[in-house]
CSV table of C-alpha atoms and ligand atoms in Angstrom, one decimal:
chain,number,residue,atom,x,y,z
A,1,MET,CA,40.1,45.4,163.0
A,2,SER,CA,42.3,43.5,160.5
A,3,THR,CA,44.9,41.1,161.8
A,4,GLU,CA,47.7,43.1,160.3
A,5,LYS,CA,46.5,46.2,162.1
A,6,LYS,CA,46.2,44.3,165.4
A,7,ILE,CA,49.7,43.1,165.2
A,8,SER,CA,51.1,46.5,164.4
A,9,VAL,CA,49.1,48.0,167.2
A,10,ASP,CA,50.2,45.6,169.9
A,11,ALA,CA,53.9,45.6,169.2
A,12,GLY,CA,54.9,47.6,172.3
A,13,GLY,CA,58.2,46.8,173.9
A,14,GLY,CA,58.7,43.6,172.0
A,15,ASN,CA,60.6,44.1,168.8
A,16,ARG,CA,62.3,47.4,169.7
A,17,GLY,CA,65.1,47.7,172.1
A,18,SER,CA,63.7,48.3,175.6
A,19,PHE,CA,64.9,50.1,178.6
A,20,THR,CA,66.4,47.8,181.1
A,21,GLY,CA,64.1,48.8,183.9
A,22,LYS,CA,62.1,51.5,185.5
A,23,ILE,CA,65.0,53.7,186.5
A,24,GLY,CA,66.4,53.4,182.9
A,25,PHE,CA,63.2,54.8,181.5
A,26,VAL,CA,62.8,57.5,184.0
A,27,LEU,CA,66.3,58.7,183.7
A,28,ALA,CA,66.3,58.7,179.9
A,29,ALA,CA,63.0,60.7,179.9
A,30,ALA,CA,64.3,63.0,182.6
A,31,GLY,CA,67.5,63.6,180.6
A,32,SER,CA,65.4,64.8,177.7
A,33,ALA,CA,63.1,66.8,179.9
A,34,VAL,CA,65.6,68.6,182.0
A,35,GLY,CA,67.4,71.2,180.1
A,36,LEU,CA,67.3,74.9,179.3
A,37,GLY,CA,63.5,74.8,179.7
A,38,ASN,CA,64.0,74.4,183.4
A,39,ILE,CA,67.0,76.5,184.0
A,40,TRP,CA,66.6,79.3,181.5
A,41,ARG,CA,63.0,79.5,180.5
A,42,PHE,CA,61.1,78.7,183.6
A,43,PRO,CA,62.7,81.5,185.8
A,44,TYR,CA,62.1,84.2,183.2
A,45,LEU,CA,58.5,83.3,182.7
A,46,ALA,CA,58.0,83.1,186.5
A,47,ALA,CA,59.6,86.5,186.9
A,48,LYS,CA,57.6,88.0,184.0
A,49,TYR,CA,54.2,86.6,184.8
A,50,GLY,CA,54.0,87.6,188.5
A,51,GLY,CA,56.2,85.2,190.5
A,52,GLY,CA,54.1,83.2,193.0
A,53,ILE,CA,51.0,83.1,191.0
A,54,PHE,CA,52.8,81.7,188.0
A,55,LEU,CA,54.4,79.1,190.2
A,56,LEU,CA,51.1,78.0,191.7
A,57,VAL,CA,49.4,77.8,188.3
A,58,TYR,CA,52.3,75.8,186.9
A,59,ILE,CA,52.3,73.3,189.7
A,60,LEU,CA,48.5,72.8,189.5
A,61,LEU,CA,48.7,72.3,185.7
A,62,SER,CA,51.6,70.0,186.0
A,63,VAL,CA,49.9,67.5,188.4
A,64,THR,CA,46.6,67.5,186.4
A,65,PHE,CA,47.1,68.3,182.6
A,66,GLY,CA,50.8,67.4,182.5
A,67,PHE,CA,50.3,64.1,184.2
A,68,THR,CA,47.3,63.2,182.0
A,69,LEU,CA,49.0,64.1,178.7
A,70,MET,CA,52.2,62.4,179.7
A,71,VAL,CA,50.6,59.0,180.6
A,72,ALA,CA,48.5,59.2,177.5
A,73,GLU,CA,51.5,59.7,175.3
A,74,ILE,CA,53.6,57.1,176.9
A,75,ALA,CA,50.7,54.6,176.7
A,76,ILE,CA,50.2,55.3,173.0
A,77,GLY,CA,53.9,54.7,172.4
A,78,ARG,CA,54.0,51.6,174.4
A,79,LYS,CA,50.8,50.1,172.9
A,80,THR,CA,51.9,50.6,169.3
A,81,GLY,CA,55.6,50.2,169.8
A,82,GLN,CA,56.2,52.9,167.2
A,83,SER,CA,57.3,56.5,167.0
A,84,PRO,CA,54.7,59.2,166.7
A,85,ILE,CA,53.7,59.2,163.0
A,86,GLY,CA,53.6,55.4,162.9
A,87,ALA,CA,51.8,55.2,166.2
A,88,PHE,CA,48.9,57.4,165.2
A,89,ARG,CA,48.8,55.7,161.8
A,90,ALA,CA,48.6,52.3,163.4
A,91,LEU,CA,45.8,53.4,165.7
A,92,ASP,CA,43.8,55.4,163.1
A,93,LYS,CA,45.0,56.5,159.7
A,94,ARG,CA,43.0,59.7,159.7
A,95,PHE,CA,44.9,60.9,162.7
A,96,THR,CA,48.4,60.5,161.3
A,97,PHE,CA,48.5,64.2,161.0
A,98,ILE,CA,48.9,64.6,164.7
A,99,GLY,CA,52.1,62.6,164.5
A,100,VAL,CA,53.3,64.7,161.6
A,101,LEU,CA,52.5,68.0,163.4
A,102,GLY,CA,54.4,66.7,166.4
A,103,ALA,CA,57.4,65.9,164.2
A,104,VAL,CA,57.6,69.5,162.9
A,105,VAL,CA,57.8,71.0,166.4
A,106,PRO,CA,61.2,69.8,167.4
A,107,MET,CA,62.5,71.0,164.0
A,108,LEU,CA,61.4,74.5,164.9
A,109,ILE,CA,62.6,74.3,168.5
A,110,LEU,CA,66.1,72.8,167.8
A,111,PRO,CA,67.6,75.9,166.1
A,112,TYR,CA,66.6,78.5,168.7
A,113,TYR,CA,67.3,76.1,171.5
A,114,SER,CA,70.8,75.8,170.1
A,115,VAL,CA,71.1,79.6,169.9
A,116,ILE,CA,70.6,79.7,173.7
A,117,GLY,CA,72.9,76.7,174.0
A,118,GLY,CA,75.4,79.0,172.3
A,119,TRP,CA,74.9,81.7,174.9
A,120,VAL,CA,75.5,79.1,177.6
A,121,THR,CA,78.7,78.0,175.9
A,122,LYS,CA,79.9,81.6,175.6
A,123,TYR,CA,79.2,82.1,179.4
A,124,ALA,CA,80.9,78.9,180.4
A,125,PHE,CA,83.9,79.9,178.3
A,126,GLY,CA,83.9,83.5,179.6
A,127,PHE,CA,83.8,82.3,183.3
A,128,MET,CA,86.6,79.8,182.6
A,129,THR,CA,88.8,82.4,181.1
A,130,GLY,CA,88.4,84.9,184.0
A,131,HIS,CA,85.9,87.3,182.5
A,132,MET,CA,83.3,87.0,185.3
A,133,THR,CA,83.4,90.5,186.6
A,134,GLU,CA,83.2,91.9,183.1
A,135,MET,CA,80.1,89.8,182.5
A,136,ALA,CA,78.6,90.9,185.8
A,137,THR,CA,78.9,94.7,185.1
A,138,ASN,CA,76.3,96.7,183.3
A,139,ILE,CA,77.5,98.9,180.5
A,140,GLY,CA,75.5,102.1,180.7
A,141,GLU,CA,71.9,101.2,180.7
A,142,SER,CA,72.4,97.7,179.3
A,143,THR,CA,73.6,94.5,180.9
A,144,TYR,CA,76.7,92.8,179.5
A,145,PHE,CA,74.3,90.2,178.0
A,146,GLY,CA,72.3,92.9,176.2
A,147,MET,CA,75.5,94.2,174.6
A,148,TYR,CA,76.7,90.7,173.8
A,149,ILE,CA,73.6,89.6,171.8
A,150,SER,CA,73.6,92.8,169.8
A,151,ASN,CA,76.9,91.7,168.2
A,152,VAL,CA,76.3,90.3,164.7
A,153,TRP,CA,78.9,87.6,164.5
A,154,GLU,CA,79.9,86.4,168.0
A,155,PRO,CA,76.5,84.8,169.0
A,156,ILE,CA,76.3,83.2,165.5
A,157,GLY,CA,79.8,81.7,166.1
A,158,TRP,CA,78.9,80.2,169.5
A,159,PHE,CA,75.5,79.0,168.2
A,160,ALA,CA,77.3,77.2,165.3
A,161,LEU,CA,79.7,75.6,167.8
A,162,PHE,CA,76.9,74.3,169.9
A,163,MET,CA,74.9,73.1,166.9
A,164,GLY,CA,77.9,71.5,165.4
A,165,ALA,CA,78.6,69.6,168.6
A,166,THR,CA,75.0,68.4,168.8
A,167,ALA,CA,75.2,67.3,165.1
A,168,LEU,CA,78.5,65.4,165.5
A,169,ILE,CA,77.2,63.5,168.5
A,170,VAL,CA,74.0,62.6,166.7
A,171,LEU,CA,75.9,61.7,163.5
A,172,PHE,CA,78.3,59.4,165.3
A,173,GLY,CA,75.6,58.0,167.5
A,174,VAL,CA,77.6,58.5,170.7
A,175,GLN,CA,74.8,60.1,172.7
A,176,LYS,CA,74.9,57.1,175.0
A,177,GLY,CA,78.3,58.3,176.2
A,178,VAL,CA,77.0,61.8,176.8
A,179,GLU,CA,74.0,60.6,178.5
A,180,LYS,CA,76.1,58.5,180.9
A,181,VAL,CA,78.1,61.5,181.8
A,182,SER,CA,75.0,63.6,182.3
A,183,LYS,CA,73.5,61.0,184.6
A,184,VAL,CA,76.4,61.6,187.0
A,185,MET,CA,76.3,65.4,186.4
A,186,MET,CA,72.6,65.8,186.9
A,187,PRO,CA,72.7,65.1,190.7
A,188,VAL,CA,75.8,67.3,190.9
A,189,LEU,CA,73.8,70.1,189.2
A,190,VAL,CA,71.0,69.7,191.7
A,191,VAL,CA,73.4,69.9,194.7
A,192,LEU,CA,75.2,72.8,193.2
A,193,MET,CA,71.9,74.7,192.7
A,194,ILE,CA,70.8,74.1,196.3
A,195,PHE,CA,74.2,75.4,197.4
A,196,ILE,CA,74.0,78.5,195.2
A,197,VAL,CA,70.5,79.2,196.5
A,198,ILE,CA,71.5,78.9,200.2
A,199,TYR,CA,74.7,80.9,199.6
A,200,SER,CA,73.0,83.8,197.8
A,201,PHE,CA,70.2,83.9,200.4
A,202,CYS,CA,72.8,84.3,203.1
A,203,THR,CA,74.9,86.9,201.4
A,204,THR,CA,72.6,89.0,199.3
A,205,ASP,CA,70.9,92.1,200.9
A,206,ASN,CA,67.1,92.3,200.4
A,207,VAL,CA,66.9,88.8,199.0
A,208,TRP,CA,63.7,88.0,201.0
A,209,GLU,CA,61.7,90.6,199.1
A,210,GLY,CA,62.4,88.5,196.0
A,211,VAL,CA,61.7,85.2,197.8
A,212,VAL,CA,58.3,86.5,198.7
A,213,TYR,CA,57.7,87.7,195.1
A,214,TYR,CA,58.6,84.2,193.9
A,215,LEU,CA,56.7,82.2,196.5
A,216,LYS,CA,53.6,84.2,197.5
A,217,PRO,CA,50.8,84.1,195.0
A,218,ASP,CA,49.5,87.6,194.2
A,219,PHE,CA,46.1,86.9,192.8
A,220,SER,CA,45.8,90.4,191.4
A,221,LYS,CA,48.6,89.5,188.9
A,222,PHE,CA,46.6,86.6,187.5
A,223,THR,CA,45.6,87.0,183.9
A,224,TYR,CA,44.8,84.5,181.2
A,225,MET,CA,48.4,85.0,180.0
A,226,THR,CA,49.6,83.4,183.2
A,227,VAL,CA,47.8,80.2,182.2
A,228,VAL,CA,48.9,80.4,178.5
A,229,ALA,CA,52.5,80.8,179.5
A,230,ALA,CA,52.4,78.2,182.2
A,231,MET,CA,50.8,75.7,179.9
A,232,GLY,CA,53.3,76.3,177.1
A,233,GLN,CA,56.1,76.0,179.5
A,234,LEU,CA,54.7,72.7,180.8
A,235,PHE,CA,54.7,71.2,177.3
A,236,TYR,CA,58.1,72.5,176.6
A,237,SER,CA,59.7,71.5,179.8
A,238,MET,CA,58.2,68.0,180.0
A,239,SER,CA,58.9,67.4,176.3
A,240,LEU,CA,55.1,66.9,175.8
A,241,ALA,CA,52.9,67.5,172.7
A,242,MET,CA,55.7,66.7,170.2
A,243,GLY,CA,55.7,63.0,170.2
A,244,ILE,CA,58.8,62.6,172.3
A,245,MET,CA,57.1,60.8,175.1
A,246,ILE,CA,55.4,58.5,172.5
A,247,THR,CA,58.8,57.5,171.3
A,248,PHE,CA,60.1,56.9,174.8
A,249,GLY,CA,56.9,54.9,175.6
A,250,SER,CA,57.6,52.7,172.6
A,251,TYR,CA,60.8,51.5,174.2
A,252,MET,CA,59.2,50.9,177.6
A,253,LYS,CA,58.5,47.4,178.9
A,254,LYS,CA,55.0,46.3,179.7
A,255,ASP,CA,55.6,45.5,183.4
A,256,ILE,CA,56.8,49.0,184.3
A,257,SER,CA,54.3,51.4,185.8
A,258,ILE,CA,53.6,54.3,183.5
A,259,GLU,CA,51.8,56.1,186.3
A,260,ASN,CA,54.7,56.0,188.7
A,261,SER,CA,57.2,56.9,186.0
A,262,ALA,CA,55.1,59.9,185.0
A,263,HIS,CA,55.0,61.1,188.6
A,264,GLN,CA,58.8,60.8,188.9
A,265,ILE,CA,59.5,62.7,185.7
A,266,GLU,CA,57.1,65.3,186.8
A,267,ILE,CA,58.6,65.8,190.3
A,268,PHE,CA,62.1,65.8,189.0
A,269,ASP,CA,61.5,68.2,186.2
A,270,THR,CA,59.4,70.6,188.3
A,271,GLY,CA,61.8,70.4,191.1
A,272,ILE,CA,64.7,71.5,189.0
A,273,ALA,CA,62.7,74.3,187.5
A,274,PHE,CA,61.6,75.4,191.0
A,275,LEU,CA,65.2,75.5,192.2
A,276,ALA,CA,66.3,77.5,189.1
A,277,GLY,CA,63.6,80.0,189.8
A,278,LEU,CA,64.7,80.2,193.4
A,279,MET,CA,68.2,80.9,192.3
A,280,ILE,CA,67.4,83.5,189.8
A,281,VAL,CA,64.2,85.4,190.6
A,282,PRO,CA,65.1,86.6,194.1
A,283,ALA,CA,68.6,87.6,193.0
A,284,CYS,CA,67.0,89.6,190.2
A,285,VAL,CA,64.7,91.5,192.6
A,286,ALA,CA,67.8,92.2,194.8
A,287,TYR,CA,70.2,93.3,192.1
A,288,ASP,CA,68.1,94.8,189.3
A,289,PRO,CA,64.3,94.5,189.5
A,290,SER,CA,64.0,96.3,186.1
A,291,GLN,CA,65.2,93.0,184.6
A,292,LEU,CA,62.1,91.1,185.9
A,293,THR,CA,60.0,91.6,182.8
A,294,LYS,CA,62.8,91.5,180.3
A,295,GLY,CA,62.5,87.9,179.3
A,296,PRO,CA,65.0,85.5,177.7
A,297,GLY,CA,68.1,87.3,178.9
A,298,LEU,CA,67.2,87.0,182.6
A,299,MET,CA,69.5,84.2,183.6
A,300,PHE,CA,72.4,85.6,181.7
A,301,GLY,CA,71.9,89.1,183.1
A,302,VAL,CA,71.4,88.0,186.8
A,303,LEU,CA,73.6,85.0,187.5
A,304,PRO,CA,77.0,86.6,186.8
A,305,LYS,CA,76.1,89.2,189.4
A,306,VAL,CA,75.3,86.4,191.9
A,307,PHE,CA,78.6,84.7,191.2
A,308,ASP,CA,80.6,87.9,191.2
A,309,ASN,CA,79.4,88.5,194.8
A,310,MET,CA,80.3,85.0,195.9
A,311,PHE,CA,83.5,83.8,197.5
A,312,GLY,CA,85.0,81.5,194.9
A,313,GLY,CA,82.3,82.6,192.4
A,314,ALA,CA,84.5,82.3,189.3
A,315,PHE,CA,85.0,78.6,190.0
A,316,ILE,CA,81.4,77.8,191.1
A,317,GLY,CA,80.1,79.8,188.1
A,318,THR,CA,82.3,77.9,185.7
A,319,VAL,CA,81.1,74.5,187.1
A,320,PHE,CA,77.5,75.7,187.0
A,321,PHE,CA,77.6,76.9,183.4
A,322,LEU,CA,79.4,73.8,182.3
A,323,MET,CA,76.7,71.7,183.8
A,324,VAL,CA,73.9,73.7,182.3
A,325,LEU,CA,75.7,73.2,179.0
A,326,LEU,CA,75.6,69.5,179.5
A,327,ALA,CA,71.9,69.5,180.4
A,328,ALA,CA,71.3,71.6,177.3
A,329,LEU,CA,73.3,69.3,175.1
A,330,THR,CA,71.4,66.1,176.2
A,331,SER,CA,68.2,67.9,175.4
A,332,SER,CA,69.4,69.3,172.0
A,333,ILE,CA,70.6,65.8,171.1
A,334,SER,CA,67.2,64.3,171.9
A,335,LEU,CA,65.6,67.1,169.8
A,336,MET,CA,67.9,66.5,166.8
A,337,GLU,CA,67.7,62.7,167.1
A,338,THR,CA,63.9,62.9,166.8
A,339,VAL,CA,64.1,65.1,163.7
A,340,VAL,CA,66.8,63.1,162.1
A,341,SER,CA,65.0,59.8,162.6
A,342,THR,CA,61.8,61.3,161.2
A,343,VAL,CA,63.6,62.6,158.1
A,344,GLN,CA,65.4,59.3,157.7
A,345,ASP,CA,62.2,57.2,157.8
A,346,LYS,CA,60.1,59.6,155.8
A,347,TRP,CA,62.4,60.1,152.8
A,348,LYS,CA,64.3,56.9,153.1
A,349,LEU,CA,67.6,58.7,153.4
A,350,SER,CA,70.8,57.6,155.0
A,351,ARG,CA,71.6,58.8,158.5
A,352,ARG,CA,74.4,61.0,157.3
A,353,VAL,CA,72.4,62.8,154.7
A,354,SER,CA,69.5,63.2,157.1
A,355,CYS,CA,71.9,64.7,159.7
A,356,LEU,CA,73.3,67.1,157.1
A,357,ILE,CA,69.8,68.3,156.0
A,358,VAL,CA,68.7,68.9,159.6
A,359,PHE,CA,71.9,70.6,160.4
A,360,GLY,CA,71.6,72.9,157.4
A,361,ILE,CA,68.0,73.9,158.2
A,362,SER,CA,68.9,74.5,161.8
A,363,ILE,CA,71.8,76.7,160.9
A,364,LEU,CA,69.6,78.8,158.7
A,365,LEU,CA,66.8,79.2,161.2
A,366,GLY,CA,69.2,79.7,164.1
A,367,VAL,CA,71.1,82.4,162.3
A,368,LEU,CA,67.8,84.2,161.7
A,369,SER,CA,67.1,84.0,165.5
A,370,CYS,CA,70.6,85.4,166.2
A,371,LEU,CA,70.1,88.3,163.8
A,372,GLY,CA,66.7,89.0,165.3
A,373,TYR,CA,68.6,90.3,168.3
A,374,SER,CA,71.3,92.2,166.4
A,375,ALA,CA,71.3,93.4,162.8
A,376,TRP,CA,67.6,92.8,162.4
A,377,ASP,CA,66.4,93.9,165.8
A,378,ASP,CA,64.0,96.3,164.1
A,379,ILE,CA,62.1,93.4,162.7
A,380,LEU,CA,59.2,92.5,165.0
A,381,VAL,CA,56.9,89.7,163.9
A,382,PHE,CA,53.3,90.8,164.6
A,383,GLY,CA,54.8,94.0,165.9
A,384,LYS,CA,56.0,92.4,169.1
A,385,PHE,CA,58.2,89.3,168.7
A,386,ALA,CA,61.9,89.2,168.0
A,387,ILE,CA,62.6,86.3,165.6
A,388,LEU,CA,63.7,83.9,168.4
A,389,ASP,CA,60.7,84.9,170.6
A,390,PHE,CA,58.5,84.3,167.6
A,391,PHE,CA,59.7,80.7,167.1
A,392,ASP,CA,59.2,80.2,170.8
A,393,PHE,CA,55.7,81.6,170.7
A,394,VAL,CA,54.6,79.6,167.6
A,395,THR,CA,55.8,76.3,169.0
A,396,ASN,CA,54.8,76.6,172.6
A,397,SER,CA,51.7,78.7,172.5
A,398,VAL,CA,50.2,77.7,169.2
A,399,MET,CA,51.4,74.3,167.9
A,400,MET,CA,51.8,72.4,171.1
A,401,PRO,CA,48.3,73.3,172.4
A,402,ILE,CA,46.9,72.3,169.0
A,403,ILE,CA,48.7,68.9,169.2
A,404,ALA,CA,47.7,68.4,172.8
A,405,LEU,CA,44.1,69.3,171.9
A,406,CYS,CA,44.0,66.8,169.0
A,407,THR,CA,45.6,64.1,171.1
A,408,CYS,CA,42.9,64.6,173.8
A,409,ILE,CA,40.1,64.5,171.2
A,410,PHE,CA,41.7,61.5,169.6
A,411,VAL,CA,42.1,59.6,172.9
A,412,SER,CA,38.6,60.5,174.2
A,413,PHE,CA,36.5,60.0,171.2
A,414,ILE,CA,38.3,57.8,168.7
A,415,LEU,CA,40.5,55.5,170.6
A,416,LYS,CA,38.5,55.8,173.9
A,417,PRO,CA,40.2,56.4,177.2
A,418,SER,CA,39.7,52.8,178.2
A,419,VAL,CA,42.4,51.7,175.7
A,420,VAL,CA,44.9,54.0,177.4
A,421,ILE,CA,43.7,52.9,180.8
A,422,ASP,CA,44.1,49.3,180.0
A,423,GLU,CA,47.6,49.8,178.8
A,424,ILE,CA,48.5,51.7,182.0
A,425,SER,CA,46.8,49.0,184.1
A,426,LEU,CA,49.0,46.3,182.7
A,427,SER,CA,51.5,46.9,185.4
A,428,GLY,CA,48.9,47.2,188.3
A,429,ARG,CA,46.0,49.4,189.3
A,430,PHE,CA,45.9,52.8,187.7
A,431,ARG,CA,45.2,55.0,190.8
A,432,LEU,CA,44.4,58.2,189.2
A,433,LYS,CA,42.1,56.7,186.6
A,434,GLY,CA,39.1,58.8,187.5
A,435,MET,CA,41.1,62.1,187.3
A,436,PHE,CA,42.6,61.0,184.0
A,437,SER,CA,39.2,60.2,182.4
A,438,VAL,CA,37.6,63.4,183.4
A,439,ILE,CA,40.6,65.6,182.4
A,440,ILE,CA,41.2,64.0,179.1
A,441,ARG,CA,37.5,63.9,178.1
A,442,TYR,CA,36.2,67.2,179.3
A,443,ILE,CA,38.5,69.6,181.1
A,444,ALA,CA,41.6,69.4,178.9
A,445,PRO,CA,39.8,69.8,175.5
A,446,VAL,CA,37.8,72.8,176.7
A,447,CYS,CA,40.7,74.5,178.4
A,448,LEU,CA,43.1,73.9,175.6
A,449,LEU,CA,40.7,75.4,173.1
A,450,VAL,CA,40.2,78.5,175.2
A,451,ILE,CA,43.9,78.9,175.8
A,452,LEU,CA,44.7,78.4,172.2
A,453,VAL,CA,42.2,81.1,171.1
A,454,PHE,CA,43.5,83.6,173.6
A,455,ALA,CA,47.1,82.9,172.8
A,456,ILE,CA,46.6,83.5,169.1
A,457,LEU,CA,44.5,86.6,169.6
A,458,GLU,CA,47.1,88.0,172.0
A,459,GLY,CA,49.9,87.0,169.7
A,460,VAL,CA,48.5,88.8,166.7
A,461,GLY,CA,47.7,91.8,168.8
A,462,VAL,CA,43.9,91.6,168.7
A,463,ILE,CA,43.8,91.6,172.5
A,464,THR,CA,46.4,92.7,175.0
A,465,VAL,CA,46.9,91.8,178.6
B,501,LIG,N1,62.4,69.6,177.7
B,501,LIG,C1,63.6,70.2,177.3
B,501,LIG,C2,64.0,71.4,178.2
B,501,LIG,O1,63.3,71.6,179.2
B,501,LIG,C3,63.5,70.7,175.9
B,501,LIG,C4,63.2,69.6,175.0
B,501,LIG,C5,62.0,69.6,174.4
B,501,LIG,C6,64.1,68.7,174.8
B,501,LIG,C7,61.7,68.6,173.6
B,501,LIG,C8,63.8,67.6,174.0
B,501,LIG,C9,62.6,67.6,173.4
B,501,LIG,O2,65.0,72.0,178.0
């Protein structure tokens, strides 16, 4: 190894700004992790893929795969002190492509994430201006939400607003301010969710049927799609397999325990997702079980009904949607920030130009996603995906497993797990070393490969569940 390479490889934490302490790191990573993935995406997947069995598979994967991948990414970032492309290049030039692939994923997620951010903005505004009951009422066969997204212009407008806010914050570099606010709001969000769960349990008829559906694993509902969906969700929710944790790791000090931090992020992230599911899935079973398999619209179709039945629901609903909006904003900011800094470094552009380019591409792709539910709802990619769902599928079920697979292979056979283990051991004994080594070397690569193949075959319609 040349001296130059050695220097660049061991730069962790030194010449970049670092987080002040453990809590700083955990909170920043959790701010990126907690977002629409937990509150909007997790409940609809749990509802769609069989309730309890999905929950069980998700939790199992989270404490094994999720943990393994997370500590590996953070360790790679901290060891090299660089963001993903630079990190892989510093470790082995031939694997730079993993970093590049990882950099493309947030660019594909950001636009459709912001479309959903736009839905949340619309709902927050609707609740604030006294339209709750209207939003809770079905129109013929369709929910209010179903009608809303079939409009051509309105969803585009709210999307542009959300995207614009994200871009302005990233452009002016004021995300620190937003993050500070969100650190106060996050605990409030948790308390509010617990309150809503308890309230709706006490006041909704038949709610226990849904609680059983959500909590009790029904093994007859298990299919390989349960695993595919849970795995994709895990990457998405914990911001894994797209280089984000590598970037976070590069700012982390050497004396902070990677292992404990990973556990904390995991618990926090999964906890919020679990609560969101508890808030939405049983209510859906009680109010309108036909929505269970509907997908992305679940939260928007069900929650207004819950609030409409609640004393003071207009107020509680408004506060709830505003807080979800904030959680979404901190995540979209971290997505955009990642893309902008990649564009800036790669093409040596100014921050302003990079922001403008990323904003332009996002608007274009986001408008496509909006139209996929309205004017172009007859376009189904591979005969089954609306445009937004297609972006979601390609990133979560195809690209992220590929990146995760390559990362595992890289760590196991090129870098060797001992390098990651040594980095983690810098701050004390790595307790789950044994599990880490076995998963990263054998279990993860095999499972990821199988999952990937199934997901693709299912996606293009060669096999069906
Ligand atoms: N993890 C975020 C969520 O659950 C989404 C996200 C992914 C944010 C990647 C930033 C980076 O909503």
